[in-house]
PDB file of C-alpha atoms in Angstrom:
ATOM      1  CA  MET A   1     -21.178  13.712  38.429  1.00 45.00           C
ATOM      2  CA  ASP A   2     -22.791  12.192  41.439  1.00 45.00           C
ATOM      3  CA  TYR A   3     -23.495   8.475  41.282  1.00 46.00           C
ATOM      4  CA  LEU A   4     -24.987   8.185  44.764  1.00 46.00           C
ATOM      5  CA  PRO A   5     -28.642   8.001  43.585  1.00 47.00           C
ATOM      6  CA  LEU A   6     -27.647   4.804  41.813  1.00 46.00           C
ATOM      7  CA  GLN A   7     -26.841   3.255  45.175  1.00 47.00           C
ATOM      8  CA  GLY A   8     -30.280   4.182  46.514  1.00 47.00           C
ATOM      9  CA  SER A   9     -31.930   2.499  43.536  1.00 46.00           C
ATOM     10  CA  LEU A  10     -29.938  -0.649  44.274  1.00 47.00           C
ATOM     11  CA  GLN A  11     -31.412  -0.777  47.762  1.00 47.00           C
ATOM     12  CA  ARG A  12     -34.992  -0.999  46.535  1.00 53.00           C
ATOM     13  CA  PRO A  13     -34.585  -4.520  45.071  1.00 57.00           C
ATOM     14  CA  CYS A  14     -33.065  -5.617  48.380  1.00 60.00           C
ATOM     15  CA  ARG A  15     -36.237  -4.581  50.205  1.00 65.00           C
ATOM     16  CA  ALA A  16     -38.324  -6.365  47.612  1.00 64.00           C
ATOM     17  CA  ARG A  17     -36.115  -9.442  47.988  1.00 62.00           C
ATOM     18  CA  ARG A  18     -36.633  -9.397  51.759  1.00 65.00           C
ATOM     19  CA  ARG A  19     -40.385  -9.278  51.265  1.00 64.00           C
ATOM     20  CA  LEU A  20     -40.131 -12.200  48.862  1.00 59.00           C
ATOM     21  CA  CYS A  21     -38.026 -14.127  51.360  1.00 60.00           C
ATOM     22  CA  VAL A  22     -40.763 -13.795  53.921  1.00 62.00           C
ATOM     23  CA  ARG A  23     -43.478 -14.862  51.482  1.00 63.00           C
ATOM     24  CA  LEU A  24     -41.771 -17.553  49.427  1.00 61.00           C
ATOM     25  CA  GLY A  25     -38.924 -18.738  51.574  1.00 58.00           C
ATOM     26  CA  ALA A  26     -35.204 -18.152  51.195  1.00 52.00           C
ATOM     27  CA  GLN A  27     -34.605 -20.904  48.589  1.00 53.00           C
ATOM     28  CA  GLN A  28     -36.504 -19.294  45.737  1.00 50.00           C
ATOM     29  CA  THR A  29     -34.925 -15.864  46.219  1.00 50.00           C
ATOM     30  CA  HIS A  30     -31.333 -17.123  46.415  1.00 57.00           C
ATOM     31  CA  SER A  31     -30.920 -16.818  42.637  1.00 60.00           C
ATOM     32  CA  HIS A  32     -32.351 -13.296  42.812  1.00 58.00           C
ATOM     33  CA  ALA A  33     -29.631 -12.340  45.328  1.00 61.00           C
ATOM     34  CA  GLN A  34     -26.934 -13.727  43.023  1.00 67.00           C
ATOM     35  CA  GLU A  35     -28.428 -11.751  40.165  1.00 66.00           C
ATOM     36  CA  GLU A  36     -28.259  -8.559  42.243  1.00 66.00           C
ATOM     37  CA  ASP A  37     -24.654  -9.254  43.190  1.00 69.00           C
ATOM     38  CA  GLN A  38     -23.839  -9.734  39.496  1.00 70.00           C
ATOM     39  CA  ILE A  39     -25.522  -6.417  38.616  1.00 68.00           C
ATOM     40  CA  THR A  40     -23.653  -4.466  41.293  1.00 75.00           C
ATOM     41  CA  ARG A  41     -20.380  -6.162  40.300  1.00 74.00           C
ATOM     42  CA  GLN A  42     -20.968  -5.137  36.673  1.00 72.00           C
ATOM     43  CA  GLN A  43     -21.750  -1.585  37.725  1.00 74.00           C
ATOM     44  CA  ARG A  44     -18.611  -1.459  39.854  1.00 75.00           C
ATOM     45  CA  THR A  45     -16.436  -2.713  37.007  1.00 74.00           C
ATOM     46  CA  LEU A  46     -18.071  -0.215  34.661  1.00 71.00           C
ATOM     47  CA  MET A  47     -17.347   2.680  37.034  1.00 74.00           C
ATOM     48  CA  LYS A  48     -13.849   1.541  38.087  1.00 74.00           C
ATOM     49  CA  PRO A  49     -11.954   3.352  35.276  1.00 73.00           C
ATOM     50  CA  PHE A  50     -13.709   6.612  36.139  1.00 70.00           C
ATOM     51  CA  TYR A  51     -12.887   6.354  39.818  1.00 75.00           C
ATOM     52  CA  ASP A  52      -9.290   5.350  39.023  1.00 76.00           C
ATOM     53  CA  ARG A  53      -8.921   8.370  36.742  1.00 73.00           C
ATOM     54  CA  TYR A  54     -10.477  10.592  39.414  1.00 74.00           C
ATOM     55  CA  ARG A  55      -8.016   9.293  42.040  1.00 78.00           C
ATOM     56  CA  LEU A  56      -5.087   9.802  39.670  1.00 75.00           C
ATOM     57  CA  LEU A  57      -6.115  13.363  38.843  1.00 71.00           C
ATOM     58  CA  LYS A  58      -6.701  14.153  42.499  1.00 74.00           C
ATOM     59  CA  GLN A  59      -3.274  12.771  43.370  1.00 75.00           C
ATOM     60  CA  LEU A  60      -1.622  14.793  40.595  1.00 73.00           C
ATOM     61  CA  LEU A  61      -3.400  17.941  41.687  1.00 75.00           C
ATOM     62  CA  SER A  62      -2.518  17.532  45.340  1.00 73.00           C
ATOM     63  CA  SER A  63       1.117  16.665  44.593  1.00 69.00           C
ATOM     64  CA  ALA A  64       1.504  19.875  42.602  1.00 60.00           C
ATOM     65  CA  SER A  65       0.281  21.835  45.674  1.00 54.00           C
ATOM     66  CA  THR A  66      -0.771  24.794  43.573  1.00 51.00           C
ATOM     67  CA  PRO A  67      -4.318  26.124  43.682  1.00 48.00           C
ATOM     68  CA  GLN A  68      -4.470  27.720  40.210  1.00 47.00           C
ATOM     69  CA  PHE A  69      -3.786  25.539  37.203  1.00 44.00           C
ATOM     70  CA  THR A  70      -7.170  24.681  35.801  1.00 44.00           C
ATOM     71  CA  SER A  71      -6.315  26.620  32.657  1.00 42.00           C
ATOM     72  CA  SER A  72      -3.461  24.206  31.857  1.00 42.00           C
ATOM     73  CA  VAL A  73      -5.702  21.239  31.144  1.00 43.00           C
ATOM     74  CA  GLU A  74      -5.226  19.558  27.768  1.00 43.00           C
ATOM     75  CA  MET A  75      -7.751  17.590  25.739  1.00 43.00           C
ATOM     76  CA  SER A  76      -6.797  13.979  25.180  1.00 46.00           C
ATOM     77  CA  GLY A  77      -7.563  12.013  22.055  1.00 47.00           C
ATOM     78  CA  THR A  78      -8.425   8.912  24.088  1.00 47.00           C
ATOM     79  CA  PRO A  79     -12.137   8.085  23.902  1.00 47.00           C
ATOM     80  CA  VAL A  80     -13.813   7.057  27.150  1.00 48.00           C
ATOM     81  CA  VAL A  81     -17.206   5.329  27.377  1.00 47.00           C
ATOM     82  CA  SER A  82     -19.739   7.309  29.374  1.00 46.00           C
ATOM     83  CA  PRO A  83     -22.011   5.278  31.666  1.00 49.00           C
ATOM     84  CA  LEU A  84     -24.971   7.434  30.638  1.00 49.00           C
ATOM     85  CA  ASP A  85     -24.453   7.218  26.880  1.00 45.00           C
ATOM     86  CA  GLU A  86     -22.989   3.784  26.266  1.00 43.00           C
ATOM     87  CA  GLY A  87     -22.699   4.209  22.500  1.00 43.00           C
ATOM     88  CA  LYS A  88     -21.220   7.700  22.570  1.00 41.00           C
ATOM     89  CA  THR A  89     -17.711   8.677  23.554  1.00 41.00           C
ATOM     90  CA  PHE A  90     -16.190  11.883  24.760  1.00 39.00           C
ATOM     91  CA  HIS A  91     -12.689  13.182  25.148  1.00 39.00           C
ATOM     92  CA  ALA A  92     -11.648  13.312  28.790  1.00 38.00           C
ATOM     93  CA  GLN A  93      -9.471  16.105  30.077  1.00 41.00           C
ATOM     94  CA  ILE A  94      -6.116  14.794  31.197  1.00 46.00           C
ATOM     95  CA  ILE A  95      -3.470  16.751  33.005  1.00 47.00           C
ATOM     96  CA  THR A  96      -0.037  15.679  31.844  1.00 54.00           C
ATOM     97  CA  MET A  97       3.110  16.027  33.903  1.00 55.00           C
ATOM     98  CA  ALA A  98       4.450  18.632  31.464  1.00 55.00           C
ATOM     99  CA  THR A  99       1.409  20.856  31.855  1.00 55.00           C
ATOM    100  CA  LEU A 100       1.495  20.372  35.624  1.00 53.00           C
ATOM    101  CA  HIS A 101       5.129  21.457  35.705  1.00 55.00           C
ATOM    102  CA  GLU A 102       4.377  24.459  33.508  1.00 56.00           C
ATOM    103  CA  ALA A 103       1.352  25.397  35.599  1.00 55.00           C
ATOM    104  CA  SER A 104       3.207  25.026  38.858  1.00 56.00           C
ATOM    105  CA  ARG A 105       6.018  27.241  37.567  1.00 56.00           C
ATOM    106  CA  TYR A 106       3.518  29.939  36.562  1.00 54.00           C
ATOM    107  CA  SER A 107       1.240  29.767  39.559  1.00 60.00           C
ATOM    108  CA  PHE A 108       4.095  29.317  42.047  1.00 63.00           C
ATOM    109  CA  SER A 109       5.141  32.929  41.601  1.00 70.00           C
ATOM    110  CA  ALA A 110       1.530  34.147  41.614  1.00 73.00           C
ATOM    111  CA  TYR A 111       0.745  32.082  44.702  1.00 79.00           C
ATOM    112  CA  ARG A 112       3.920  33.287  46.427  1.00 82.00           C
ATOM    113  CA  GLN A 113       3.067  36.904  45.632  1.00 86.00           C
ATOM    114  CA  GLU A 114      -0.437  36.383  47.003  1.00 86.00           C
ATOM    115  CA  LEU A 115       1.032  34.917  50.195  1.00 86.00           C
ATOM    116  CA  LEU A 116       3.435  37.843  50.526  1.00 90.00           C
ATOM    117  CA  ASP A 117       0.603  40.354  50.087  1.00 90.00           C
ATOM    118  CA  HIS A 118      -1.467  38.542  52.670  1.00 91.00           C
ATOM    119  CA  LEU A 119       1.526  38.428  55.034  1.00 92.00           C
ATOM    120  CA  ARG A 120       2.007  42.180  54.671  1.00 94.00           C
ATOM    121  CA  MET A 121      -1.658  42.868  55.444  1.00 94.00           C
ATOM    122  CA  VAL A 122      -1.661  40.552  58.472  1.00 94.00           C
ATOM    123  CA  ARG A 123       1.468  42.256  59.824  1.00 95.00           C
ATOM    124  CA  LEU A 124      -0.162  45.683  59.461  1.00 96.00           C
ATOM    125  CA  GLU A 125      -3.323  44.501  61.209  1.00 95.00           C
ATOM    126  CA  LYS A 126      -1.279  42.890  63.985  1.00 96.00           C
ATOM    127  CA  ARG A 127       0.707  46.097  64.467  1.00 96.00           C
ATOM    128  CA  ARG A 128      -2.512  48.139  64.656  1.00 97.00           C
ATOM    129  CA  LEU A 129      -4.044  45.773  67.212  1.00 96.00           C
ATOM    130  CA  HIS A 130      -0.810  45.701  69.212  1.00 97.00           C
ATOM    131  CA  GLN A 131      -0.843  49.492  69.469  1.00 97.00           C
ATOM    132  CA  THR A 132      -4.506  49.483  70.548  1.00 96.00           C
ATOM    133  CA  LEU A 133      -3.837  46.867  73.219  1.00 96.00           C
ATOM    134  CA  GLN A 134      -0.705  48.693  74.387  1.00 96.00           C
ATOM    135  CA  GLU A 135      -2.708  51.920  74.780  1.00 96.00           C
ATOM    136  CA  PHE A 136      -5.359  50.026  76.779  1.00 96.00           C
ATOM    137  CA  GLU A 137      -2.691  48.544  79.074  1.00 95.00           C
ATOM    138  CA  ASP A 138      -1.052  51.977  79.519  1.00 96.00           C
ATOM    139  CA  ARG A 139      -4.424  53.557  80.423  1.00 95.00           C
ATOM    140  CA  PHE A 140      -5.135  50.700  82.817  1.00 95.00           C
ATOM    141  CA  TYR A 141      -1.746  51.204  84.491  1.00 96.00           C
ATOM    142  CA  ALA A 142      -2.356  54.960  84.762  1.00 96.00           C
ATOM    143  CA  GLN A 143      -5.783  54.399  86.362  1.00 95.00           C
ATOM    144  CA  THR A 144      -4.950  51.538  88.741  1.00 94.00           C
ATOM    145  CA  GLY A 145      -1.219  51.816  89.259  1.00 94.00           C
ATOM    146  CA  ARG A 146      -0.670  48.133  88.484  1.00 94.00           C
ATOM    147  CA  VAL A 147       0.058  46.035  85.403  1.00 94.00           C
ATOM    148  CA  CYS A 148      -2.958  44.689  83.509  1.00 92.00           C
ATOM    149  CA  GLN A 149      -3.625  41.044  84.407  1.00 93.00           C
ATOM    150  CA  LYS A 150      -5.444  38.434  82.332  1.00 91.00           C
ATOM    151  CA  GLU A 151      -8.679  38.881  84.298  1.00 92.00           C
ATOM    152  CA  ASP A 152      -8.514  42.668  83.720  1.00 92.00           C
ATOM    153  CA  ARG A 153      -8.673  42.259  79.935  1.00 91.00           C
ATOM    154  CA  GLY A 154     -12.480  41.856  79.890  1.00 92.00           C
ATOM    155  CA  PRO A 155     -13.346  45.051  77.983  1.00 91.00           C
ATOM    156  CA  MET A 156     -10.761  44.218  75.306  1.00 93.00           C
ATOM    157  CA  ALA A 157     -11.238  40.434  75.216  1.00 93.00           C
ATOM    158  CA  GLU A 158     -12.256  40.427  71.553  1.00 94.00           C
ATOM    159  CA  GLU A 159      -9.190  42.438  70.523  1.00 95.00           C
ATOM    160  CA  TYR A 160      -6.895  40.141  72.498  1.00 95.00           C
ATOM    161  CA  CYS A 161      -8.473  37.147  70.775  1.00 94.00           C
ATOM    162  CA  GLN A 162      -8.041  38.770  67.349  1.00 95.00           C
ATOM    163  CA  TYR A 163      -4.418  39.551  68.179  1.00 96.00           C
ATOM    164  CA  LYS A 164      -3.795  35.939  69.187  1.00 95.00           C
ATOM    165  CA  ASN A 165      -5.407  34.678  65.953  1.00 94.00           C
ATOM    166  CA  LEU A 166      -3.373  37.117  63.855  1.00 94.00           C
ATOM    167  CA  LYS A 167      -0.168  35.903  65.476  1.00 94.00           C
ATOM    168  CA  ALA A 168      -1.110  32.314  64.628  1.00 93.00           C
ATOM    169  CA  LYS A 169      -1.976  33.292  61.044  1.00 92.00           C
ATOM    170  CA  LEU A 170       1.327  35.127  60.759  1.00 93.00           C
ATOM    171  CA  ARG A 171       3.242  32.033  61.901  1.00 92.00           C
ATOM    172  CA  LEU A 172       1.321  29.922  59.386  1.00 90.00           C
ATOM    173  CA  LEU A 173       2.026  32.286  56.492  1.00 89.00           C
ATOM    174  CA  GLU A 174       5.709  32.472  57.394  1.00 90.00           C
ATOM    175  CA  ALA A 175       5.869  28.676  57.573  1.00 88.00           C
ATOM    176  CA  LEU A 176       4.208  28.375  54.136  1.00 86.00           C
ATOM    177  CA  LEU A 177       6.642  30.844  52.623  1.00 85.00           C
ATOM    178  CA  SER A 178       9.676  29.181  54.189  1.00 86.00           C
ATOM    179  CA  LYS A 179       8.418  25.790  52.981  1.00 81.00           C
ATOM    180  CA  GLN A 180       8.091  27.159  49.446  1.00 74.00           C
ATOM    181  CA  ASP A 181      11.584  28.628  49.681  1.00 74.00           C
ATOM    182  CA  SER A 182      13.014  25.272  50.731  1.00 73.00           C
ATOM    183  CA  THR A 183      11.144  23.421  47.940  1.00 69.00           C
ATOM    184  CA  LYS A 184      12.255  25.979  45.380  1.00 67.00           C
ATOM    185  CA  ALA A 185      15.884  25.639  46.485  1.00 67.00           C
ATOM    186  CA  SER A 186      15.889  21.835  46.221  1.00 60.00           C
TER     187      SER A 186
END
């Protein structure tokens, strides 16, 4: 849920207060400013548990470092007051450490397999581009009698750029896999 429109509605009374300050003087509107501060303080304290829970869940999700575990969310029996329906309660979804561990164990192998598949495809694409660039350099050498320089790569600039990006992606994938291997071992 987005609570930003609430902030915009809090700015309107401030404009009205400024207009009143000009008309009536600052003394009469001082109590109005305190009232506004009290309202925003109450709203902040009302929203604090939701933001704390959001931060906790975000921290738990990022510490697990697995992208697929939304199916392992359990329903909690703890009622939480909704700011929209003050009288009604709903059951919040809470991710427990046990379900996170279970989800990370399941999705670790799926995520690793996905990384390995992606690594295989990137290697094939890199090999194909390498052959294309090698053929271009061989043709260039046959035509000119000299080795292809950086400034001679103009017609194949896009392929060289793709090759460079694939090499970087390959290094990244290998680093991710080696990091997972080291975390799995420890």
